[in-house]
Coordinates of C-alpha atoms in Angstrom, one line a residue:
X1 CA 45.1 -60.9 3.2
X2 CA 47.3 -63.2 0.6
X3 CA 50.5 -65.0 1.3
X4 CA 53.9 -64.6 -0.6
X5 CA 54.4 -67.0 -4.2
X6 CA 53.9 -70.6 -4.5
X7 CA 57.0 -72.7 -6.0
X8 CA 56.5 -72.4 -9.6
X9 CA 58.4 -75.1 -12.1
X10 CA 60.7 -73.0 -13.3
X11 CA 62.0 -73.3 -9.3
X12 CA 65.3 -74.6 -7.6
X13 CA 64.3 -78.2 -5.2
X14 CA 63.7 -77.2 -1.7
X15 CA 66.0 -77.6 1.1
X16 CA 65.3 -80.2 3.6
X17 CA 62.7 -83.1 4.1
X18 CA 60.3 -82.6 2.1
X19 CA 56.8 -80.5 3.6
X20 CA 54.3 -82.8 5.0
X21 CA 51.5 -80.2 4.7
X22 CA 48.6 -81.6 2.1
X23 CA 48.4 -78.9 -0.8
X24 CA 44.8 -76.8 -0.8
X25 CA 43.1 -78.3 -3.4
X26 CA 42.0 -74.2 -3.8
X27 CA 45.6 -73.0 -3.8
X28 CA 46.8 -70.8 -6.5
X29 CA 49.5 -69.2 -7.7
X30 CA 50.3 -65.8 -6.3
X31 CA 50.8 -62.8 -8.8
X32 CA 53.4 -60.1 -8.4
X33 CA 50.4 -57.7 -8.3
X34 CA 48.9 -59.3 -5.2
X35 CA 51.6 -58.2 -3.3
X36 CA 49.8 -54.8 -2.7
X37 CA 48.1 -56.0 0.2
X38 CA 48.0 -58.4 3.0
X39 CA 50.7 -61.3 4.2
X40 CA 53.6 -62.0 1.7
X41 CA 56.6 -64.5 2.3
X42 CA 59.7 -62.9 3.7
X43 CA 63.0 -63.9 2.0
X44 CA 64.8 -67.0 3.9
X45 CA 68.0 -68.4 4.1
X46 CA 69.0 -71.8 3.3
X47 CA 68.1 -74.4 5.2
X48 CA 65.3 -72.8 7.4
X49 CA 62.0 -74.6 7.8
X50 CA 59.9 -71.9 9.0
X51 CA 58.5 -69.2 6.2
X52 CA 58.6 -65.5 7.7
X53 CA 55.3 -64.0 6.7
X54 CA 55.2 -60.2 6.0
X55 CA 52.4 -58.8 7.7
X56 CA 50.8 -55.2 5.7
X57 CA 48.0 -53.0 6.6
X58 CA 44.8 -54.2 5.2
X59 CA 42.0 -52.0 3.7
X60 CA 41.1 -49.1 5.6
X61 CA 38.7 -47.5 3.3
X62 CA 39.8 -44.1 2.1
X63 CA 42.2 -43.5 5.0
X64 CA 45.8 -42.6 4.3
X65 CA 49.0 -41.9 6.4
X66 CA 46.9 -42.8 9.6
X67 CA 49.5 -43.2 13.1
X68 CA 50.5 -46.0 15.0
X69 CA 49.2 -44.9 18.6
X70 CA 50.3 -48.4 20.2
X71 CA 52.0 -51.5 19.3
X72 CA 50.4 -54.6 21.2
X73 CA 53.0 -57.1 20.3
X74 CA 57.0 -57.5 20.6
X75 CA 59.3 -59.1 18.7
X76 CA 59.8 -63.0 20.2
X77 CA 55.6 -63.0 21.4
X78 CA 53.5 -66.2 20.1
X79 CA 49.8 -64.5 18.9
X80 CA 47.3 -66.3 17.9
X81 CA 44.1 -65.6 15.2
X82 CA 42.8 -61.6 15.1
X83 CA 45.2 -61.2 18.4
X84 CA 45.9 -57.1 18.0
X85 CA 48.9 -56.1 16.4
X86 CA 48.6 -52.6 15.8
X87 CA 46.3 -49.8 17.1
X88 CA 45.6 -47.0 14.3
X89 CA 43.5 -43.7 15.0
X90 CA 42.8 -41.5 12.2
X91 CA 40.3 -38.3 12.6
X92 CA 37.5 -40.3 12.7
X93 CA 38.0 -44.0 14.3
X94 CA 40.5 -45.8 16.4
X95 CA 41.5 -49.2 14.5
X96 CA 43.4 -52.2 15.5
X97 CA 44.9 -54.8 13.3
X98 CA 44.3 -58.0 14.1
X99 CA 46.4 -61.1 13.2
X100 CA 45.3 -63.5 10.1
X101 CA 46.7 -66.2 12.2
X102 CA 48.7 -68.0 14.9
X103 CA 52.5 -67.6 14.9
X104 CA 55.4 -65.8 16.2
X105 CA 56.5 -62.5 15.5
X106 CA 59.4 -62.1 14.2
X107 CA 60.7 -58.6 13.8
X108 CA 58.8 -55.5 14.2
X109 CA 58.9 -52.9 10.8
X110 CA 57.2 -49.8 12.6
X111 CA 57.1 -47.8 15.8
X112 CA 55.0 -45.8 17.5
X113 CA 54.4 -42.1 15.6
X114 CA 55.1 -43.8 11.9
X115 CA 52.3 -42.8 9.6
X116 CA 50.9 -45.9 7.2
X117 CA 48.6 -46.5 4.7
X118 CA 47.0 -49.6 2.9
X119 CA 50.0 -52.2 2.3
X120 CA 52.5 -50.6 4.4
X121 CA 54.9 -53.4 6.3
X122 CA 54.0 -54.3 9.5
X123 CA 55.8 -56.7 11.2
X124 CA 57.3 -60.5 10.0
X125 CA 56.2 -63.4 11.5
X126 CA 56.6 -67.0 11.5
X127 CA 53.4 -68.7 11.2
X128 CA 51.8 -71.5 13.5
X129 CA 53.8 -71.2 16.2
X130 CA 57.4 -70.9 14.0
X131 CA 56.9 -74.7 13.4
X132 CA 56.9 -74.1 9.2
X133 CA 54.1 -74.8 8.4
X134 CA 51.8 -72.0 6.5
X135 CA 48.7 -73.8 5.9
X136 CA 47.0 -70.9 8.0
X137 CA 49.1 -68.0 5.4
X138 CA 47.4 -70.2 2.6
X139 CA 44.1 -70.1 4.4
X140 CA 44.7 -65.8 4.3
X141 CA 45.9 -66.0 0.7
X142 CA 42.0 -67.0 -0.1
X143 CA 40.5 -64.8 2.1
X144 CA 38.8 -61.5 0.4
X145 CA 40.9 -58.4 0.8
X146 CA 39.3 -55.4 2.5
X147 CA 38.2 -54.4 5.5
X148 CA 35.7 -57.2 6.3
X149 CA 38.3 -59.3 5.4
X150 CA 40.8 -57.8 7.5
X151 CA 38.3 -58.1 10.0
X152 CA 39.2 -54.8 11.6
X153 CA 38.0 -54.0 15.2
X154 CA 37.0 -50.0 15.1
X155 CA 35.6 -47.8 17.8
X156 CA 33.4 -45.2 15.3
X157 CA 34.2 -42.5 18.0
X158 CA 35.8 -39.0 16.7
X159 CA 39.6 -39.2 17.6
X160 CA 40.4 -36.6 20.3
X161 CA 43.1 -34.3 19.9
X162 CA 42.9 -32.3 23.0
X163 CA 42.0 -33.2 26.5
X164 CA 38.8 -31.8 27.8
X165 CA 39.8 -32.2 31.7
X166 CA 43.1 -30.1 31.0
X167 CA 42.4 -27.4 28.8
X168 CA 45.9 -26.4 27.7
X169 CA 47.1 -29.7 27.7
X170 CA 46.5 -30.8 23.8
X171 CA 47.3 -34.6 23.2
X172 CA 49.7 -35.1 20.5
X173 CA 48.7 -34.4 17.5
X174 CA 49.1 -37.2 14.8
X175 CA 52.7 -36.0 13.5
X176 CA 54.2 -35.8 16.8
X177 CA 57.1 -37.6 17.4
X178 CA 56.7 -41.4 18.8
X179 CA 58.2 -40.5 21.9
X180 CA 54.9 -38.0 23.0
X181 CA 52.4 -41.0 22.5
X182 CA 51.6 -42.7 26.1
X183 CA 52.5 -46.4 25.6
X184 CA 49.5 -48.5 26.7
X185 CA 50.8 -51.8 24.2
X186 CA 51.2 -53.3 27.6
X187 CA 47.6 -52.9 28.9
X188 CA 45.0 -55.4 28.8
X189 CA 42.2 -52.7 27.6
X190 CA 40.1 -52.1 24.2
X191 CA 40.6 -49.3 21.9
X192 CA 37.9 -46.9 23.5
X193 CA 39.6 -47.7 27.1
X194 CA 43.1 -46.7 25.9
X195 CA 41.7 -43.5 24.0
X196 CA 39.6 -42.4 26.9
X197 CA 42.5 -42.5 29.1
X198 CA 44.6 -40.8 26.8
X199 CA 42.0 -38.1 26.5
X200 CA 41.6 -37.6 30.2
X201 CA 45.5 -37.8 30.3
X202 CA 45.8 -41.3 33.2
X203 CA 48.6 -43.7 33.1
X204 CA 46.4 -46.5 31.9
X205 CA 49.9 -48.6 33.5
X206 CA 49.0 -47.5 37.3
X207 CA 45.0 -48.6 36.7
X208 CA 44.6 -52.7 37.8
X209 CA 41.5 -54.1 36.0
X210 CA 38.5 -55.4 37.0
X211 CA 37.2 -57.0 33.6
X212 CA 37.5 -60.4 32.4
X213 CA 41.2 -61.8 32.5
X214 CA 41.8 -58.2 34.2
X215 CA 40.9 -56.5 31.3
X216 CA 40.8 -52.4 32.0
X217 CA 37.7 -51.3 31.7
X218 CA 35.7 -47.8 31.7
X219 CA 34.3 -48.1 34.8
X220 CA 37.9 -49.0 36.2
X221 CA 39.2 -45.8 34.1
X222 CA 36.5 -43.4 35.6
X223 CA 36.8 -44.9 38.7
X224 CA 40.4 -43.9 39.1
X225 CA 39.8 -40.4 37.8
X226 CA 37.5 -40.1 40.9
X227 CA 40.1 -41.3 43.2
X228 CA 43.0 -39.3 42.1
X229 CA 40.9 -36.3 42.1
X230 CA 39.5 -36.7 45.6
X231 CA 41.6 -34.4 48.2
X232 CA 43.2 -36.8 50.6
X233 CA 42.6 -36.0 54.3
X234 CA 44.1 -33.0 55.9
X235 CA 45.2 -31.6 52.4
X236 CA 44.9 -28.0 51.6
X237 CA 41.9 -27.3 49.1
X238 CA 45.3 -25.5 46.8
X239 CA 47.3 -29.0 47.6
X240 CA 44.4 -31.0 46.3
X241 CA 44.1 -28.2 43.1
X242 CA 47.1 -29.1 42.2
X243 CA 47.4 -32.7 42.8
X244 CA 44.3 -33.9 41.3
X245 CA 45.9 -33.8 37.8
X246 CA 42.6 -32.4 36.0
X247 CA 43.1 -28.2 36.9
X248 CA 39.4 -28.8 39.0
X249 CA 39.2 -29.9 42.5
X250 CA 36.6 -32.5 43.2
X251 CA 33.6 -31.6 45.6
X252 CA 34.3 -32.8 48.9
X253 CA 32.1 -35.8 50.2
X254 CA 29.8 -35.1 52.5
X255 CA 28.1 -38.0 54.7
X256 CA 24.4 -35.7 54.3
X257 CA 22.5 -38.6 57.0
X258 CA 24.3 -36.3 59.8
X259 CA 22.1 -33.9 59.4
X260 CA 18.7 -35.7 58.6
X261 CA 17.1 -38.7 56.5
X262 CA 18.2 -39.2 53.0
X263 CA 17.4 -41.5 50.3
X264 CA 19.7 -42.9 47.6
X265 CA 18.4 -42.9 44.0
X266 CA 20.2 -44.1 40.8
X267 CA 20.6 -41.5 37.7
X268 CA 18.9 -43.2 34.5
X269 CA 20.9 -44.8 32.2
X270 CA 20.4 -41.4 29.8
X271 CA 21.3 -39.2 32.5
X272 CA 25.1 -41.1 33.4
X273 CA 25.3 -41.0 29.4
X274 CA 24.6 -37.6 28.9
X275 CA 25.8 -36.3 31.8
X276 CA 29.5 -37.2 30.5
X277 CA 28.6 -35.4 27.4
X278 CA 27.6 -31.9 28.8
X279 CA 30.9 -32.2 31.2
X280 CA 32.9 -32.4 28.1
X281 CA 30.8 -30.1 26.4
X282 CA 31.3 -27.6 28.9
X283 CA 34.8 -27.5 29.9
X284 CA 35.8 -27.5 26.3
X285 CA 33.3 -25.1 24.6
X286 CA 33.9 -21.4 25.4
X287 CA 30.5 -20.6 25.3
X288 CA 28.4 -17.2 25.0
X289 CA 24.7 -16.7 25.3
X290 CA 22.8 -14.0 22.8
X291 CA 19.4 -12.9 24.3
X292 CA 16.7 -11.7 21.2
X293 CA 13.3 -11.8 21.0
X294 CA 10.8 -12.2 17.7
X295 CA 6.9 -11.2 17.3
X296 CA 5.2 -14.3 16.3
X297 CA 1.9 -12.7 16.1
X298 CA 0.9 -13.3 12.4
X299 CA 3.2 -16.5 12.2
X300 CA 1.7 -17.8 15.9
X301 CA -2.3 -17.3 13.9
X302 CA -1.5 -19.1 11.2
X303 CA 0.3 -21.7 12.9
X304 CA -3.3 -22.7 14.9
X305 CA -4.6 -22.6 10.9
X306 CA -2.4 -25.4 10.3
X307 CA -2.9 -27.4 13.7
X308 CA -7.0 -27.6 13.2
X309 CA -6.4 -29.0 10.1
X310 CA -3.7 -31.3 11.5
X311 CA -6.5 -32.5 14.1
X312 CA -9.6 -32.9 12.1
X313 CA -7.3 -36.1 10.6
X314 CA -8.1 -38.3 13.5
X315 CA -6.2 -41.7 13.3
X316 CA -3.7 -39.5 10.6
X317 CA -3.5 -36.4 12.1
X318 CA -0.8 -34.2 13.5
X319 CA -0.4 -31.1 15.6
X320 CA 1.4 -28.5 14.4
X321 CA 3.3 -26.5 17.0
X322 CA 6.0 -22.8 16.6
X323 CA 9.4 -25.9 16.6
X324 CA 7.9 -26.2 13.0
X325 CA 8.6 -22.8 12.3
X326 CA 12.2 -22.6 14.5
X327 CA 13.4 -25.4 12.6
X328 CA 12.3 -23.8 9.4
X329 CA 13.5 -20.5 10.6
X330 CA 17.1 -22.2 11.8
X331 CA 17.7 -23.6 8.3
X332 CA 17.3 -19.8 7.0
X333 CA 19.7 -18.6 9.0
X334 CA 21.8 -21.6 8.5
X335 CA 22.4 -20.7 4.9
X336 CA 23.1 -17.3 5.3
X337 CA 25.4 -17.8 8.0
X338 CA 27.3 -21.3 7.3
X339 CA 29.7 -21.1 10.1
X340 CA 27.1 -22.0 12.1
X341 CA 26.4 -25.1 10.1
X342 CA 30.0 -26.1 11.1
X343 CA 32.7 -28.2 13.3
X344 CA 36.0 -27.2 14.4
X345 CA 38.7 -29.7 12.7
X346 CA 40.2 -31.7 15.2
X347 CA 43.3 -30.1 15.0
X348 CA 41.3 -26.8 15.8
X349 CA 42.6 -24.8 13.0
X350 CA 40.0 -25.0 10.3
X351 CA 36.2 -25.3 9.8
X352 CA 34.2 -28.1 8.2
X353 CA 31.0 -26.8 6.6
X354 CA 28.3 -29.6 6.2
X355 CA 25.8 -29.0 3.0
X356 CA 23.4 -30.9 4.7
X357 CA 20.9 -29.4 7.2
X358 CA 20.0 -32.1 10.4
X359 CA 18.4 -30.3 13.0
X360 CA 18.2 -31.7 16.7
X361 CA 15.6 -31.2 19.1
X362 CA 15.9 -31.8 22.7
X363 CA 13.2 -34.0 24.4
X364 CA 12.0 -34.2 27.6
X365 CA 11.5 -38.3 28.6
X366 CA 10.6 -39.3 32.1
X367 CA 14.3 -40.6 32.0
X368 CA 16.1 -37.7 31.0
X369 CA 17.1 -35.5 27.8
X370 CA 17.3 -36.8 24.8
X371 CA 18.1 -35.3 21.4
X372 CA 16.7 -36.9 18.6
X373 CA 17.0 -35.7 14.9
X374 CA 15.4 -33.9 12.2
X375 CA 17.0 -35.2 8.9
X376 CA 17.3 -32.9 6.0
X377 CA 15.0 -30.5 7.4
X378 CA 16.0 -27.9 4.2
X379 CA 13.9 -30.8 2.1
X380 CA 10.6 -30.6 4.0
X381 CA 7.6 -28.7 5.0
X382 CA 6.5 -27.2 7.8
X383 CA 3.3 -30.2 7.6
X384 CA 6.3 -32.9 6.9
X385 CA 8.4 -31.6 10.2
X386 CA 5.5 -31.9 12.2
X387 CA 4.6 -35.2 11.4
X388 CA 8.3 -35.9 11.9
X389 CA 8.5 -34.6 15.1
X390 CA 5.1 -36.0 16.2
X391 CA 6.7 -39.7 15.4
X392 CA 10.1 -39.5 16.8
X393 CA 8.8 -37.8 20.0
X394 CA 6.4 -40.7 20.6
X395 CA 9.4 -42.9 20.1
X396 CA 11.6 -41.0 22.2
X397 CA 8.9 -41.1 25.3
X398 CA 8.6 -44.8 24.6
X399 CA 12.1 -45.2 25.0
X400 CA 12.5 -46.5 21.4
X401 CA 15.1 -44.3 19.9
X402 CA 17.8 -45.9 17.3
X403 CA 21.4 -44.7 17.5
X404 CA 20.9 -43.1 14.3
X405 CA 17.8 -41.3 15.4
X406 CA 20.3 -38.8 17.7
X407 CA 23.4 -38.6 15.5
X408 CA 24.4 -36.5 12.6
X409 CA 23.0 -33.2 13.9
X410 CA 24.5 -30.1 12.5
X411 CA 22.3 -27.4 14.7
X412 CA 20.1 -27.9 18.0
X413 CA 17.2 -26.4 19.3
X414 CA 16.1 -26.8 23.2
X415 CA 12.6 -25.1 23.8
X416 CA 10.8 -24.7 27.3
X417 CA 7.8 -22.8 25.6
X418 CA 5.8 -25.6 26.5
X419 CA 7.0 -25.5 30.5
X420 CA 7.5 -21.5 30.8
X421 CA 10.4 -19.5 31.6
X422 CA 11.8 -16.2 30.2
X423 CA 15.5 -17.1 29.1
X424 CA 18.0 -19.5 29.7
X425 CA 21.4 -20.5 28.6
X426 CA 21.6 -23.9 26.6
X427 CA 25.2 -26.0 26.2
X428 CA 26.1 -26.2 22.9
X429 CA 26.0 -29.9 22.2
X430 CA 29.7 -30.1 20.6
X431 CA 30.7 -31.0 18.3
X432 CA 28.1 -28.7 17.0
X433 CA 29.1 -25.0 17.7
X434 CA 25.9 -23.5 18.5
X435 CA 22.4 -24.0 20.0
X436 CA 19.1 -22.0 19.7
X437 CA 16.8 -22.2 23.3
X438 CA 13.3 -20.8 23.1
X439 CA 11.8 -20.1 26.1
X440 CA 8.0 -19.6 26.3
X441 CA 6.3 -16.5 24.2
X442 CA 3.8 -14.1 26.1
X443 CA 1.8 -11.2 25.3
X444 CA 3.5 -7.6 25.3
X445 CA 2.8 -4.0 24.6
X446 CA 4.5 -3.1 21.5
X447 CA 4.4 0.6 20.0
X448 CA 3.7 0.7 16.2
X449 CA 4.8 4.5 15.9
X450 CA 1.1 5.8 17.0
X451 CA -0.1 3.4 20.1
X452 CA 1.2 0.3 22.3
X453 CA -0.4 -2.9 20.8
X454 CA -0.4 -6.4 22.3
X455 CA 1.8 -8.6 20.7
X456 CA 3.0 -12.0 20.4
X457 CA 6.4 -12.3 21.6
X458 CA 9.2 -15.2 21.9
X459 CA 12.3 -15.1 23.6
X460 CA 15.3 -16.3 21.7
X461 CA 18.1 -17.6 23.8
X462 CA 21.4 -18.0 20.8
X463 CA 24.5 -19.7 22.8
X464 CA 27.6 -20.5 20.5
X465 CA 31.2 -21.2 20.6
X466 CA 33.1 -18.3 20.6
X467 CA 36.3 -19.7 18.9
X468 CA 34.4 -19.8 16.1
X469 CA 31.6 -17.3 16.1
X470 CA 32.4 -13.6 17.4
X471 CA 29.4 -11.8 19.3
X472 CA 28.6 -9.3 16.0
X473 CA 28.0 -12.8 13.6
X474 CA 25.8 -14.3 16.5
X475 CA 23.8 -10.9 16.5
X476 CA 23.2 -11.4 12.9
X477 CA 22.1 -14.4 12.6
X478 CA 19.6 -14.3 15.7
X479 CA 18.4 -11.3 14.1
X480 CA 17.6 -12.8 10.8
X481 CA 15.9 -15.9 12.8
X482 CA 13.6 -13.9 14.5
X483 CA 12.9 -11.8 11.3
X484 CA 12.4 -14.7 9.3
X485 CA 9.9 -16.3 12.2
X486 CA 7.5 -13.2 12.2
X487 CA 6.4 -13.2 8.5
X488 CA 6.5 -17.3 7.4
X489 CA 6.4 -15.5 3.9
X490 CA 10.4 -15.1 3.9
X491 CA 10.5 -18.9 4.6
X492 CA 9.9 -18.9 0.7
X493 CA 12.5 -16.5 -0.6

């Protein structure tokens, strides 16, 4: 961020004593084209000491017309460095503004529901404390522009737009008028706190914090959810329906010692994490399940081709198992059917199609599910995927998975073959809008047109999001998966 103009020669005396601040022996003079981003001087009257500073929105990267959600300060408030000004939240993050420096704020230039961009006017202030002195404006001026400069604090989180626990509640969408945006400037919480309580629609006001300095946290958030929605005594399960504030009534507590011994175990850290997910997944996704089934006989024989040469390797080697071929198989079906390469907007009125194919596949860990995945899985061969898998399963049982080893998934497949079963229905694992489960594959009698033979068969369990994939597209493109997986052949054309 830069500071207004330095006196140039050409300028009248200035009023008053004289400044006792030591010039920057890196000061320079500040060009009318700098004025396209960060702090400038706002125009004075006579005789003041004090030099308002005009406060604009740093780089954002290639966001544009983002909204003001909340406002942390007010006019008359004393902030000090990288204190938050301004909380932003585009489609993809949730931003605040910090402050270059200590000083007062002077007046406000926005409210809540304006839409800004990269040097919009954000509020005057009066720097170091309103005492005149802009050594710490100078010490902006020299500081790179941008977002590292700007030092912006993000939460990388997709913005939500509607609120899972209410269903036909939407939050506001960004265009909506300032007055539908709950006001949490006054809340000692982060960016992910305020959003998650906005999400989950709680007066982030009535919640008193636990945190440090009584900071808001998640736990404090969640916590309160759980009270509000727990029927108080003597209500009516309808009262408590309707009084929770989330359309589901809690389970009633139940003290289970009564009735025998129990014991108390913890859910693993994956499981608590998860288990949030596949809530949210659930009440938001209207989901359908598609039952088909594929003969794998040829593809099953030449699969165990592949795996004897995977083992002979030793030290190198690698097993080759059918999640080869479903992956392979998925990306087929991908392309012919792109909506199911797709997210809803999150204004829920358009698709994004991604032209990249990441495929995730669910792991069992003795700690829970995880979902590690499969990048560019349209690039590579069914020997490559394997020795993929091979690698980030090993790393996933060790417990050694990397934030980007589960993110960017644009399908998911979930197979039991390995455990047994005959079907099941998996959750689509949103923002993806389908899922593929594959249960375990068994011998059956097939007729050929003259005789029953025994076949190769695995069940294929499709489950998608029906607001954006009708039951005759699903058909389809299970069908073409499981005729794709019995002849590997069509993998090449």
């Amino acid at each position: 961020m830069r500071t207004g103009r330095h006196p140039g020669p050409s300028d009248p005396p200035p009023v008053g004593p004289p400044s006792r601040r030591p010039t920057p022996s890196n000061s320079r003079p500040f060009h009318r084209a700098d004025r396209t981003r960060g702090p400038r001087e706002a125009p004075t009257h006579q005789g003041e000491c004090a030099v308002g500073i005009e406060i604009q929105i740093p780089d954002i990267g290639d966001f544009k017309d983002i909204p003001i959600i909340e406002i942390h300060v007010k006019e008359g408030d004393t902030i000090g460095p990288d204190d938050p000004l301004v909380s932003l939240e585009s489609d993809k993050a949730t931003m605040d503004v910090p402050s270059p420096s200590a000083g007062v704020v002077e007046k406000i230039l926005v409210k809540l529901g304006d839409k800004v961009s990269e040097g919009s006017p954000l509020l005057v202030f009066k720097g170091e404390g309103a005492k005149g002195d802009t050594a710490a404006a100078e010490k902006a001026a020299d500081a790179p522009a941008g977002a590292d400069g700007a030092a912006l604090l993000t939460q990388q989180e997709p913005a939500p737009k509607s609120s899972p626990a209410q269903g036909a509640a939407p939050s506001p969408a960004p265009a909506a008028p300032a007055g539908n945006i709950p006001d949490f400037s006054q809340v000692h919480a982060s960016p992910g706190v305020r959003r998650l309580a906005r999400e989950l629609g709680i007066d982030l006001t009535a919640i008193k914090g636990t945190g440090e300095k009584g900071r808001v946290t998640k736990e404090d958030v969640k916590g309160h959810l759980t009270r509000s929605a727990a029927p108080a005594p003597g209500a009516s399960g309808t009262a408590a329906f309707a009084g929770s504030g989330m359309g589901i009534p809690e389970i009633p507590a139940v003290d289970f010692s009564k009735f025998g011994p129990t014991e108390t175990r913890p859910l693993s850290r994956i499981k608590k994490i998860s288990g949030a997910h596949l809530h949210r997944s659930w009440l938001n996704v209207p989901l359908v399940t598609h039952q088909d089934e594929s003969d794998i006989t040829e593809t099953d024989a030449y699969r165990k081709e592949l795996d004897n040469q995977g083992k002979e390797l030793k030290d190198k080697g690698y097993r080759v198992t059918l999640l080869a071929f479903l992956i392979k198989a998925a990306v087929s079906a991908l392309r012919k059917h792109p909506e199911f390469n797709a997210s809803l907007n999150p204004e829920k009125d358009a698709l994004i199609l991604k032209q990249y194919y990441n495929i995730g596949v669910a792991v069992d860990t003795p700690d829970g599910l995880v979902v590690p995945v499969i990048k560019d899985a349209d690039r590579k061969g069914i020997i490559e995927i394997s020795r993929d898998l091979g690698a980030i399963s090993a790393k996933a049982r060790d417990g050694k998975l990397s934030a980007a080893d589960m993110q960017g998934a644009t399908f998911s497949i979930s197979s039991l073959g390995g455990i047994g079963g005959t079907s099941f229905t998996p959750l689509v694992n949103a923002p993806e809008v389908a899922i593929l489960g594959v249960a375990r594959s068994k011998m059956s009698p097939v007729w050929n047109g003259t005789e029953f033979k025994p076949r190769l068969i695995v069940p294929l369990s499709l489950s998608y999001d029906h607001r954006v994939i009708d039951g005759a597209l699903a058909a389809r493109f299970a069908r073409h998966l499981a005729h794709v997986l019995e002849d590997v052949r069509r993998l090449v054309v």
